[in-house]
Short mmCIF file of C-alpha atoms and ligand atoms in Angstrom, two decimals:
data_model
loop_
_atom_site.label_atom_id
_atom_site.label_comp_id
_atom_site.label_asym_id
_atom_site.label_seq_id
_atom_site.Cartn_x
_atom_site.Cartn_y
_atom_site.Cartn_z
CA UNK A 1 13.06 -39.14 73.96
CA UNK A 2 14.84 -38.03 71.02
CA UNK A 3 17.44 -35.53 70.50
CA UNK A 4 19.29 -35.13 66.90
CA UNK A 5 21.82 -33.30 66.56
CA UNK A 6 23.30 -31.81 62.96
CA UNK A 7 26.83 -30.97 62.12
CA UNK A 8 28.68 -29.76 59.80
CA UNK A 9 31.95 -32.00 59.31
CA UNK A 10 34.46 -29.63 56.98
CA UNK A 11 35.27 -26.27 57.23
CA UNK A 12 31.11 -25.03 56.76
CA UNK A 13 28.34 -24.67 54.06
CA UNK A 14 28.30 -28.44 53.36
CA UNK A 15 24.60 -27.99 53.30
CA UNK A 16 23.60 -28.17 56.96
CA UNK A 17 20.65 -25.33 56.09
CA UNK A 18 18.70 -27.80 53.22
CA UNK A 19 19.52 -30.94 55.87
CA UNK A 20 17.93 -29.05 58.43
CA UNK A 21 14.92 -28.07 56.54
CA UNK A 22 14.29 -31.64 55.17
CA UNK A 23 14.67 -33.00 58.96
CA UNK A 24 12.88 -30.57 60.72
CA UNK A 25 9.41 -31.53 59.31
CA UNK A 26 9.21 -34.14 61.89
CA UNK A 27 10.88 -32.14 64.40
CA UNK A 28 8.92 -30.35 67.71
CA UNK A 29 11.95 -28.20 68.55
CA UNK A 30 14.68 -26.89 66.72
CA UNK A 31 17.69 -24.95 68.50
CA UNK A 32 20.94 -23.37 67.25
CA UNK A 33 23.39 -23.84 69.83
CA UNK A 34 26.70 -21.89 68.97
CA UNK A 35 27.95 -19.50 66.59
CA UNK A 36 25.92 -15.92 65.63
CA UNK A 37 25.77 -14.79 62.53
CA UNK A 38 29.09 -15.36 60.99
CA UNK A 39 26.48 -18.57 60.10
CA UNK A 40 24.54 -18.14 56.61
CA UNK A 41 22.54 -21.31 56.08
CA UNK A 42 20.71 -21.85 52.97
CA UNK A 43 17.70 -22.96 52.35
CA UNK A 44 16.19 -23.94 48.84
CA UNK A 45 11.63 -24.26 48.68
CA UNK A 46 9.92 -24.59 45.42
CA UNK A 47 12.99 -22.26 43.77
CA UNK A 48 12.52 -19.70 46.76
CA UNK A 49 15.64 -19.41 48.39
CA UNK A 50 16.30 -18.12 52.51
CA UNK A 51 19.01 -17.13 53.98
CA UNK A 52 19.27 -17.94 57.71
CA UNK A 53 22.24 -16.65 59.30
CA UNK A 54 20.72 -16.62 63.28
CA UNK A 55 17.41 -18.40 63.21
CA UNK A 56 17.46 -21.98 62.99
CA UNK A 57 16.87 -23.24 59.65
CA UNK A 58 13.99 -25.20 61.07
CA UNK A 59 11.61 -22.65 61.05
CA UNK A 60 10.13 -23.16 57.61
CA UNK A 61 9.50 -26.84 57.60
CA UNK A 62 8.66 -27.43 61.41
CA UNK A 63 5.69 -26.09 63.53
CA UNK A 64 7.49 -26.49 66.06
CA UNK A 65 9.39 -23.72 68.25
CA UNK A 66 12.41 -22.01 67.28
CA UNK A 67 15.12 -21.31 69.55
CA UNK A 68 18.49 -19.62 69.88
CA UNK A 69 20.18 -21.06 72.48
CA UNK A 70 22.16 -20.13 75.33
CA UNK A 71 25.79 -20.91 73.22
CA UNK A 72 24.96 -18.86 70.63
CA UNK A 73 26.49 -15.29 70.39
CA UNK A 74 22.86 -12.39 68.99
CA UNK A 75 23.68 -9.51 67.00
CA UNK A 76 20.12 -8.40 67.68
CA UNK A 77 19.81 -5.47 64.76
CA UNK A 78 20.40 -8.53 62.56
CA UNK A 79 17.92 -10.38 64.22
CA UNK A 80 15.54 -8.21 63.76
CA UNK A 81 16.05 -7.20 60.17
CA UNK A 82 16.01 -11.55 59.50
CA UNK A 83 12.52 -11.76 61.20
CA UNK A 84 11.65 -8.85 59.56
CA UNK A 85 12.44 -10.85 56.21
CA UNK A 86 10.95 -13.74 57.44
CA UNK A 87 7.52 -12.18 58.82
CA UNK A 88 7.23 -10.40 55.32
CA UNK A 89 7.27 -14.02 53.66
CA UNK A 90 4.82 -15.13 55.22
CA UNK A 91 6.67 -16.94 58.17
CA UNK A 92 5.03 -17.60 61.68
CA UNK A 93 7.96 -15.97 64.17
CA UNK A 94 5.96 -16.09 67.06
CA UNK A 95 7.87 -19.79 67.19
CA UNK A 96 11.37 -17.92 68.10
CA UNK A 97 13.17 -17.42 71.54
CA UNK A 98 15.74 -16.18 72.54
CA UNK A 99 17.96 -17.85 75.24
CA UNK A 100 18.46 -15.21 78.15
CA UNK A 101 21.86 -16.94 78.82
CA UNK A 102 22.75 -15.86 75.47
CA UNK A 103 25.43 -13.01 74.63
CA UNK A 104 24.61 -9.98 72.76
CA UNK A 105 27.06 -8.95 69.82
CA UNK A 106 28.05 -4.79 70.68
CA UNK A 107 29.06 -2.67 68.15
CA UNK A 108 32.27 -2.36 69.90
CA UNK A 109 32.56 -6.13 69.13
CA UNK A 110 32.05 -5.55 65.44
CA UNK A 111 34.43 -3.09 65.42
CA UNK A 112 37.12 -4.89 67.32
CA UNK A 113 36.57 -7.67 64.14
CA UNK A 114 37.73 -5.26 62.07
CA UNK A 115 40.54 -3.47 63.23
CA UNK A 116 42.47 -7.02 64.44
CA UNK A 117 41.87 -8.29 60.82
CA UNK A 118 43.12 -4.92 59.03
CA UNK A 119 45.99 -5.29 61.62
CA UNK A 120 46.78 -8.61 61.04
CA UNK A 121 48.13 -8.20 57.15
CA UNK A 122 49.30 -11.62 56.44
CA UNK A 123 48.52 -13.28 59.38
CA UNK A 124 44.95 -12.40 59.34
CA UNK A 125 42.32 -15.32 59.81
CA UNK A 126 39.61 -14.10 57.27
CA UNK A 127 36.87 -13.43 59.69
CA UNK A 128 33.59 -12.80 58.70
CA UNK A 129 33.55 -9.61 60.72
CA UNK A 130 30.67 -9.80 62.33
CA UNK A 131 32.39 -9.58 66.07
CA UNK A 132 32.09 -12.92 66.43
CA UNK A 133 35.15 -13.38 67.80
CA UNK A 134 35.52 -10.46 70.58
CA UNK A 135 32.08 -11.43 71.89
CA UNK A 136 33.52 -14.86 72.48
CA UNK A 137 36.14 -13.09 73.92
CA UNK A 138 34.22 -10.57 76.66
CA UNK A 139 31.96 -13.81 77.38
CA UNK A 140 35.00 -15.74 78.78
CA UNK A 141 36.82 -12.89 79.86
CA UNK A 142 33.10 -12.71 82.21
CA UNK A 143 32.40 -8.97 81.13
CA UNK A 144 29.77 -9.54 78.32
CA UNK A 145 26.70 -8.42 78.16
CA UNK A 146 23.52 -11.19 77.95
CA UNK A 147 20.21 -11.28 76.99
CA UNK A 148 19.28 -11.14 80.07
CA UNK A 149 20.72 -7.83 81.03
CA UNK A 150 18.79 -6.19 78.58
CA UNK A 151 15.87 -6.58 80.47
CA UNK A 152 17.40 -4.24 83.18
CA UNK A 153 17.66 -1.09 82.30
CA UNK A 154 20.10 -0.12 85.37
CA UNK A 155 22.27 -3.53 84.40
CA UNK A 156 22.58 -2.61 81.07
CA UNK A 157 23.58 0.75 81.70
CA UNK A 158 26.55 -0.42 84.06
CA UNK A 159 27.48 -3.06 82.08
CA UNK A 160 27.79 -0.70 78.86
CA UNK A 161 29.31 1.74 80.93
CA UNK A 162 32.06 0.30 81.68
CA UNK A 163 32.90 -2.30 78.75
CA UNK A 164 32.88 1.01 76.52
CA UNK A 165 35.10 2.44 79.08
CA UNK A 166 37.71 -0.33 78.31
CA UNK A 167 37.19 -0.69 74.58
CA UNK A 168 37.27 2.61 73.84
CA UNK A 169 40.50 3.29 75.81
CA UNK A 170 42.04 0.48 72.79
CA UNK A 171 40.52 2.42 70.46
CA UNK A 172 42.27 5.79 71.37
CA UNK A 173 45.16 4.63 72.68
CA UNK A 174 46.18 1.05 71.32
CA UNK A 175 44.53 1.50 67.37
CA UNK A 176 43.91 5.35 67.05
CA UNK A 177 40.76 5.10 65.80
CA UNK A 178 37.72 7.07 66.84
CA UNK A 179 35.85 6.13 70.24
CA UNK A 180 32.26 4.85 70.03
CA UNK A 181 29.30 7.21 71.47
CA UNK A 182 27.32 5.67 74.66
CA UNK A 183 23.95 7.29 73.79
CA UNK A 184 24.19 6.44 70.34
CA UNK A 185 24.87 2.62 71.46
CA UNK A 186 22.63 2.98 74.83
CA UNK A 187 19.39 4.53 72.72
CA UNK A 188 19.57 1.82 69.89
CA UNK A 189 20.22 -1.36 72.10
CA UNK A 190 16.96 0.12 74.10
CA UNK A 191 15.09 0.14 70.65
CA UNK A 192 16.30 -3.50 69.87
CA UNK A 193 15.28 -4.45 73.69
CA UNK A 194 11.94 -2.75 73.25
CA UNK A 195 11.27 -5.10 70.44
CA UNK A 196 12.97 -8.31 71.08
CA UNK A 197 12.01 -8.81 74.84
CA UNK A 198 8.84 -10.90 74.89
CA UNK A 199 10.91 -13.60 72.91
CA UNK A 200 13.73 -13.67 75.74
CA UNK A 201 13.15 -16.49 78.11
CA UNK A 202 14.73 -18.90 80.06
CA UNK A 203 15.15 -21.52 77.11
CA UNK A 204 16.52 -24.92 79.88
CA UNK A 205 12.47 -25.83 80.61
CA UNK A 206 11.55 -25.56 76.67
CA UNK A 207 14.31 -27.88 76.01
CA UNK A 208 13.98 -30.71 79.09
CA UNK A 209 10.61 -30.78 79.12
CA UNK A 210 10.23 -31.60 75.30
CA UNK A 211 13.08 -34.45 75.92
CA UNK A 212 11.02 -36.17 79.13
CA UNK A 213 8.10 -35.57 77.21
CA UNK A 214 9.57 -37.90 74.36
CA UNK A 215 9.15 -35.21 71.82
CA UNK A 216 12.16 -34.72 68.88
CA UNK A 217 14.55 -32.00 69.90
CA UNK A 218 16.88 -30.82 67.12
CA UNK A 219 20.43 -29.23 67.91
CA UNK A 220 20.98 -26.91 64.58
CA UNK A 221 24.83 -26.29 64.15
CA UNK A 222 26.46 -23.79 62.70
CA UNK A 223 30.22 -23.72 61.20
CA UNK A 224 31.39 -27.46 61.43
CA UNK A 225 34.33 -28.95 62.61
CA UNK A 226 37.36 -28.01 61.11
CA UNK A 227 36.91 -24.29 62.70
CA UNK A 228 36.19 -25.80 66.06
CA UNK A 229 37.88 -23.26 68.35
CA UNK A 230 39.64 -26.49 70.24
CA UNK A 231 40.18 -28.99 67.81
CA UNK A 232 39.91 -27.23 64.29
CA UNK A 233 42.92 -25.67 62.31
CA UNK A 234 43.75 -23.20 65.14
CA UNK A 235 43.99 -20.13 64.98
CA UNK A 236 42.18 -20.49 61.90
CA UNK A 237 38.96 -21.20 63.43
CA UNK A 238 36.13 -19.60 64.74
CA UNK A 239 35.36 -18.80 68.57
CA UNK A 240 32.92 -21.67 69.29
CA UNK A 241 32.57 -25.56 69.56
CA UNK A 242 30.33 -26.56 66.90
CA UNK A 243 30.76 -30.57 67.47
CA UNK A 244 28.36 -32.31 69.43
CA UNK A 245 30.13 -31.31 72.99
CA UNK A 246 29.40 -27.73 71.79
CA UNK A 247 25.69 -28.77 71.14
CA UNK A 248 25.20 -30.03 75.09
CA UNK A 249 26.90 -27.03 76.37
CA UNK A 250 25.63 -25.16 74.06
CA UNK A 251 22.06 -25.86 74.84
CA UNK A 252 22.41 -27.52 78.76
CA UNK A 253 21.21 -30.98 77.98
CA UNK A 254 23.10 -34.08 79.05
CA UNK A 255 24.89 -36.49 76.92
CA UNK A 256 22.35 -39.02 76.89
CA UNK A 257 19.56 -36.70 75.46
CA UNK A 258 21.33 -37.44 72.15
CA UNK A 259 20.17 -40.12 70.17
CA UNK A 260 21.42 -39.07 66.71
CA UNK A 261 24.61 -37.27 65.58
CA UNK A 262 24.02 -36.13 61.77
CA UNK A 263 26.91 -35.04 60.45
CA UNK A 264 26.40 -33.30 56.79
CA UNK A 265 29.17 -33.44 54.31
CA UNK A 266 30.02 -31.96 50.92
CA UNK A 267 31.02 -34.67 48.14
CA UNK A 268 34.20 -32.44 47.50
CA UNK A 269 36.24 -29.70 50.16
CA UNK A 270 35.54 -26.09 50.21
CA UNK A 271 37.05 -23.55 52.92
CA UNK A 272 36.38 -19.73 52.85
CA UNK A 273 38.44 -17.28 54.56
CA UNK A 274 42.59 -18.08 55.43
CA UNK A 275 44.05 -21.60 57.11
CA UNK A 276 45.73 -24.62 55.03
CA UNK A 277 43.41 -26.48 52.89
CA UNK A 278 45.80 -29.39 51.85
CA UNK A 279 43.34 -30.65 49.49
CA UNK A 280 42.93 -27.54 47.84
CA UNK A 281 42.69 -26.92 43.91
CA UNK A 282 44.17 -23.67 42.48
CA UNK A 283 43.56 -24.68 39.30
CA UNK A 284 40.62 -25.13 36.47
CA UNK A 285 39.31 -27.94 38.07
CA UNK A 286 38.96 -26.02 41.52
CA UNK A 287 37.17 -22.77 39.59
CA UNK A 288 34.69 -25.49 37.78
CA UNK A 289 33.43 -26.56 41.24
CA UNK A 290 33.42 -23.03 42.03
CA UNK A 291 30.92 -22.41 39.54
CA UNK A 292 29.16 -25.66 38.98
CA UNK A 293 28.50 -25.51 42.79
CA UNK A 294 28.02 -21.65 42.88
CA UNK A 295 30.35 -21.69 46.04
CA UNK A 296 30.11 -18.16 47.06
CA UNK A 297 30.16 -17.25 50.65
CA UNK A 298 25.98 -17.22 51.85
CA UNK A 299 27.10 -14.44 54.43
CA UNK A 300 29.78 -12.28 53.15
CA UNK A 301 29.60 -13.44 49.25
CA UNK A 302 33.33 -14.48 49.30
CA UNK A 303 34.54 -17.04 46.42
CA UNK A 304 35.08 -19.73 48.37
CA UNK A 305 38.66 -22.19 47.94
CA UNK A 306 37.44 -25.83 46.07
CA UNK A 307 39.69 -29.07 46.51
CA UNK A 308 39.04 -32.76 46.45
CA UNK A 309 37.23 -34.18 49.20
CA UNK A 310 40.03 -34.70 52.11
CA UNK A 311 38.86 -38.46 54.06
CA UNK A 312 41.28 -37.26 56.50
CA UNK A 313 38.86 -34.15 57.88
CA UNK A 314 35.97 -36.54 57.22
CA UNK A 315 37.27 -38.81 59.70
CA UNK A 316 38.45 -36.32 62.08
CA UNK A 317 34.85 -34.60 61.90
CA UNK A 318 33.49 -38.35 62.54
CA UNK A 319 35.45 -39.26 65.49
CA UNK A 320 34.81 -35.51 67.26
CA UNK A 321 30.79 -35.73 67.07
CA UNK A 322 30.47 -39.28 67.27
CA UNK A 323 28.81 -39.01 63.71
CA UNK A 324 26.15 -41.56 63.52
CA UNK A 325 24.72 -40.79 60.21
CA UNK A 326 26.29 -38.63 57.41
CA UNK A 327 24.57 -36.83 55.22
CA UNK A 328 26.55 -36.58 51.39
CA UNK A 329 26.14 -33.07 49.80
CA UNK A 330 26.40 -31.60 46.23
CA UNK A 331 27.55 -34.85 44.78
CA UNK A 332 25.53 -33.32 41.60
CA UNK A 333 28.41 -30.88 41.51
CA UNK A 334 30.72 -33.83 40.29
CA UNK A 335 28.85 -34.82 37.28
CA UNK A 336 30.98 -34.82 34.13
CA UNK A 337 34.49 -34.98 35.49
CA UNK A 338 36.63 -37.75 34.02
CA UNK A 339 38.69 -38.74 37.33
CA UNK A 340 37.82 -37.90 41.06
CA UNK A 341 40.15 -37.78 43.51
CA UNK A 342 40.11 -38.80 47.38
CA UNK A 343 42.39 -38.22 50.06
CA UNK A 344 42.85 -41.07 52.59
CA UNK A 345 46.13 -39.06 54.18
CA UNK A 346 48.63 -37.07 54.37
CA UNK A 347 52.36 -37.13 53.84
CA UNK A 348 54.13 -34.51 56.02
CA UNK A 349 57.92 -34.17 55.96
CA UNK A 350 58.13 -37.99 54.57
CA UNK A 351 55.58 -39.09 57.06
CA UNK A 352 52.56 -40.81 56.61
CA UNK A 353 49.47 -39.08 58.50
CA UNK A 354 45.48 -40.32 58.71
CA UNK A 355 44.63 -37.76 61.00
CA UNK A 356 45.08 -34.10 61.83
CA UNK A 357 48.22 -33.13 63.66
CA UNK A 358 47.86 -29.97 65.97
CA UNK A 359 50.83 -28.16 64.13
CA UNK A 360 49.42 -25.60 61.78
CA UNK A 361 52.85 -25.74 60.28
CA UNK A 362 52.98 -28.96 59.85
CA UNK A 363 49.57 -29.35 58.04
CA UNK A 364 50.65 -26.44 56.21
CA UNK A 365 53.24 -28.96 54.54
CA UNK A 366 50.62 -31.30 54.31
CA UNK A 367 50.86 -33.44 50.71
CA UNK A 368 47.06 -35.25 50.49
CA UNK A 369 47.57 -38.94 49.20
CA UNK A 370 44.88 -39.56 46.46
CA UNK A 371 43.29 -42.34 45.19
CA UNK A 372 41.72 -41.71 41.91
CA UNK A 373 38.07 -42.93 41.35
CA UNK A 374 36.23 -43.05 37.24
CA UNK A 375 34.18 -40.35 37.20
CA UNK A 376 30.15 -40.01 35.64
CA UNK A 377 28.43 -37.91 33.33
CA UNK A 378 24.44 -38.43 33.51
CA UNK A 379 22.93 -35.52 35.30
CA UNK A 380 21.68 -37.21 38.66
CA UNK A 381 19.94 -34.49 40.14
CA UNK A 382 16.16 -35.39 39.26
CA UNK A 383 17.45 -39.21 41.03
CA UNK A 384 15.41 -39.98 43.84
CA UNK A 385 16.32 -44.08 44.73
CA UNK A 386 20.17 -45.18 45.40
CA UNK A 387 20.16 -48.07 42.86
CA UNK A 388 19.37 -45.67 39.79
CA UNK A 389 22.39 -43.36 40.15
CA UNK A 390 25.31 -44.10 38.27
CA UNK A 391 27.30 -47.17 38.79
CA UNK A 392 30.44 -45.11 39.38
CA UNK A 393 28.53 -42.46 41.63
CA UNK A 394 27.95 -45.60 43.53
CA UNK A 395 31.52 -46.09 43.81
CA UNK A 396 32.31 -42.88 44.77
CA UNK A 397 29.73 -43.01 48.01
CA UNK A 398 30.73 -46.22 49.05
CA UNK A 399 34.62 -45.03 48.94
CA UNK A 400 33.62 -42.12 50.83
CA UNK A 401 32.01 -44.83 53.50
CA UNK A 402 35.19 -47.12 53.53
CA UNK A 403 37.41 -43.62 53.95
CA UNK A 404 35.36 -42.36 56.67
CA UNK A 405 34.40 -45.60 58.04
CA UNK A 406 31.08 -44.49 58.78
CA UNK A 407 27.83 -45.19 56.75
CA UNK A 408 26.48 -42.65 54.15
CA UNK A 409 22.46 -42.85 55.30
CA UNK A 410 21.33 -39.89 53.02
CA UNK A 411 22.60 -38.58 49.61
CA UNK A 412 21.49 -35.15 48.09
CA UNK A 413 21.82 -34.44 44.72
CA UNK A 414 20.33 -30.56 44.35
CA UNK A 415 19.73 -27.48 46.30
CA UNK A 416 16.05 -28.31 46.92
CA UNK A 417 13.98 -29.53 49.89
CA UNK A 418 12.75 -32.60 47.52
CA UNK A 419 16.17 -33.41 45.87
CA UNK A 420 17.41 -36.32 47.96
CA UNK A 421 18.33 -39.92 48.22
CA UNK A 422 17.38 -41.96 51.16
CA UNK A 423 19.52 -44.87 51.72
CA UNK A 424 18.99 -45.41 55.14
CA UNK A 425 16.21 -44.05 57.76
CA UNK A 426 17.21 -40.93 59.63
P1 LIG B 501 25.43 -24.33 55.21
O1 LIG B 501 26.13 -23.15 55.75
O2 LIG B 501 26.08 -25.62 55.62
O3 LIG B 501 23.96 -24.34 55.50
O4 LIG B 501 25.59 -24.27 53.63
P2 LIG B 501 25.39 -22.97 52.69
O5 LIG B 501 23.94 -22.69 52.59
O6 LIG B 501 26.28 -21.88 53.13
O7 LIG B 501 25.99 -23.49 51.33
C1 LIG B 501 25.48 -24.61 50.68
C2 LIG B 501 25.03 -24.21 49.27
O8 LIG B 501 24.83 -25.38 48.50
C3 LIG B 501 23.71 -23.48 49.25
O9 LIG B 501 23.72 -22.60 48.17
C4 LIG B 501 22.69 -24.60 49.02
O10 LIG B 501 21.50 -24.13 48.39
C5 LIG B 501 23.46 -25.50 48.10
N1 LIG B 501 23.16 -26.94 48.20
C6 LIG B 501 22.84 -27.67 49.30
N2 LIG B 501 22.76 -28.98 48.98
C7 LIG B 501 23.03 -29.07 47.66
C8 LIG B 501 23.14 -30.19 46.75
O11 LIG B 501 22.99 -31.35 47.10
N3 LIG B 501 23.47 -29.88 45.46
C9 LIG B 501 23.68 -28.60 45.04
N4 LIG B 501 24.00 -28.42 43.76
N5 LIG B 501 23.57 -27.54 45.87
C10 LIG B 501 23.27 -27.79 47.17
P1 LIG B 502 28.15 -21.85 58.14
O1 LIG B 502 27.31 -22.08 59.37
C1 LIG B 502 32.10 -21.14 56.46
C2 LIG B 502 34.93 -18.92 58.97
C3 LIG B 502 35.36 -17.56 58.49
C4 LIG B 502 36.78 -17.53 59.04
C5 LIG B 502 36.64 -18.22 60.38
C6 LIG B 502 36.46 -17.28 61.57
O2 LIG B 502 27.45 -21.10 57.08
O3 LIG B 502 28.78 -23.11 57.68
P2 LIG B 502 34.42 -15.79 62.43
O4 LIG B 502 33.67 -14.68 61.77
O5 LIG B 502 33.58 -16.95 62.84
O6 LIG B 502 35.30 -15.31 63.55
O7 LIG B 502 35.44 -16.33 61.29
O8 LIG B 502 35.49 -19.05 60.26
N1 LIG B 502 33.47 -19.12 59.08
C7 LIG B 502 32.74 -19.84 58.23
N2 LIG B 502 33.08 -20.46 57.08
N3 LIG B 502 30.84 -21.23 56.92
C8 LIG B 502 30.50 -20.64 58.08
O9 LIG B 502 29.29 -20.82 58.67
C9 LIG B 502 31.45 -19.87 58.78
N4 LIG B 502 31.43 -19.14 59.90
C10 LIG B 502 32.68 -18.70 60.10
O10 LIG B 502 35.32 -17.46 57.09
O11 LIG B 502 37.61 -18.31 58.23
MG1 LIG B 503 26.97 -21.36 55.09
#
């Protein structure tokens, strides 16, 4: 039996889509198992580029089935307009599932996104407004609406009913903005049912049986884990757990139906949306990664902030999903700077720190403690075997290694399916 599971280990897009896609050839399952689509995972084949923000990455390199699992949170219109994309490129969807445990993103949800972040001036988070949040919310709260009620007609109705009852009460009362229609909701969620309901199924068989019958499960995630809701920069996270605890709740498998954690990190730190970054880089050198790296948001096109690689969230990250292998991204990005810089810790307030403290204050004050590493020049990205890359990209990885105290098992050095380094098996 073999389960893998993939995470990302910073504050998301270290790469996790192109991982995905590279280890999903030999996968027989792939399932997302948190998160909606706030996610936008990228996904680079023969210069064709995807966009997956709901469906697992998986589905172009696998055979396999696709599933989204019971943690994660559907905005069906969007699902239907990605398969749409997908179908059009030629893509066999008949693969994808839908968990019926899952939780269906309502307008109301979306809108709820909104208003808290307009309302929040300052303090907002930076959400990616797709309701992500709110669902999260109504699902714990034990009034959300799942996939499974959308096969009732009458349960849908009630459980509409009355959640638009209470929302749109806030909306008139609490934030004065208009209420939302039922019909208009009621008639389009019937539409989305009408054409997503032969793909909702009870997803717990799919997964056990392919782990007793020794076949290779994957657990896709989605965000990583500096905006885990528990043990990221809170309250600048997102709603979900998308560390390796998230990925067995997330999906109901046990513990031990994880043989792999694969945790996927970018050679340098980049963070969209609000929360301290202590590593950050407000100046030229942080708008050259920008650029070199083309880090703009995948879902909601947002520059996103560039620092130095922090070893202090790489360890964190490690120690939360029991990271077997990592996964170095983008260390093409790098090329041509004269110095690099690490961060083994933090001083805060005169202290030394080498891990996260739970005060967002205090990490606010946060002062990353560099060392400084020679840089390269040569353009690495056509590199396929360790021992040709640079000696001092060598130096770099096995810093990163000695910082994280983990082992490096796979470097990539482009955006493409074929543009990697294998240093160990995965
Ligand atoms: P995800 O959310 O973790 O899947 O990551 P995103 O897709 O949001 O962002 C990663 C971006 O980096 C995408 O544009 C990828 O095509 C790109 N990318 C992935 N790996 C590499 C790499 O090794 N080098 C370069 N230059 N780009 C990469
Ligand atoms: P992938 O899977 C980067 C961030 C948002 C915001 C915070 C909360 O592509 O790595 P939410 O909409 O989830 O309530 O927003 O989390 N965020 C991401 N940042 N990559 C992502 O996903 C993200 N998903 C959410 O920017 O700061
Ligand atoms: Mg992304």
């Amino acid at each position: 039996m073999a389960g893998y599971v993939v995470v990302g280990m910073q504050w998301g897009d270290e790469g996790k889509g192109k991982i995905i896609d590279v280890i999903s050839k030999k996968a027989d399952i792939i399932t997302r198992f948190q998160g909606g689509n706030n996610a936008g995972h990228t996904v680079v084949v023969d210069g064709e580029k995807f966009i997956l923000h709901l469906i697992p990455s998986g589905i172009l390199n696998s055979p396999g089935k696709c599933l989204i699992g019971p943690g994660v949170v559907v905005d069906p219109k969007v699902l239907l307009h990605e398969i749409d994309i997908l179908e059009k490129k030629g893509i066999d969807m008949s693969r994808l599932y839908i968990s019926d445990r899952a939780h269906i993103i309502m307008p109301y949800h979306i809108e709820m996104d909104k208003i808290k972040e307009d309302r929040s001036g300052a303090k907002k988070i930076g959400t990616t407004r797709r309701g992500i949040g709110p669902c999260y919310r109504d699902k714990i709260d034990r009034i959300g609406i799942r996939a499974v009620d959308l096969l009732s007609d009458k349960v849908f109705r009630e459980k509409l009913k009355s959640n638009l009852e209470e929302k749109n009460e806030l909306f008139e009362k609490i934030y004065n903005v208009p209420k939302l229609d039922f019909n208009e909701i009621y008639s389009d969620y019937s539409e989305y049912t009408k054409l997503l309901k032969h793909r909702i199924v009870d997803t717990l068989p799919i997964i056990h049986d392919a782990i007793n019958n020794n076949e290779l499960v994957l657990f896709e995630g989605a965000q990583a884990a500096m905006l885990d809701i528990n043990y990221g920069t809170y309250p600048y996270v997102t709603s979900s757990s998308p560390t390796t605890g998230g990925a067995l709740t997330g999906t109901g498998i046990s513990a031990c139906a994880i043989n792999k954690v694969i945790g996927v990190i970018k050679a340098y730190t980049t963070r969209v949306g609000e929360g301290p970054f202590p590593t950050e880089l407000l100046d030229k050198t942080g708008d050259d990664l920008r650029e070199i790296g083309g880090e703009y948001g995948a879902t909601t096109g947002r520059p996103r902030r560039c620092g130095w690689f922090d070893g202090v969230v790489g360890r964190h990250a490690v120690l939360l999903s029991g990271i077997s292998d990592i996964v170095l991204t983008k260390i093409d990005v790098l090329s041509g700077l004269d110095k690099i810089k690490i961060a083994t810790h933090y001083e805060i307030d005169g202290k030394i720190y080498d891990y996260i403290p739970a005060s967002i204050e205090q990490l606010e004050r946060a002062k990353p403690v560099y060392i400084e590493l020679d840089g390269w020049k040569e353009d690495i990205t056509k590199i396929k075997e360790y021992d040709k890359l640079p000696e001092n990209t060598k130096k770099y990885i096995k810093k990163l290694e000695e910082v994280m105290k983990s082992k490096i098992s796979m470097v990539s050095v482009g955006p493409d399916r074929e543009q990697n380094i294998f240093i160990s098996e995965i």
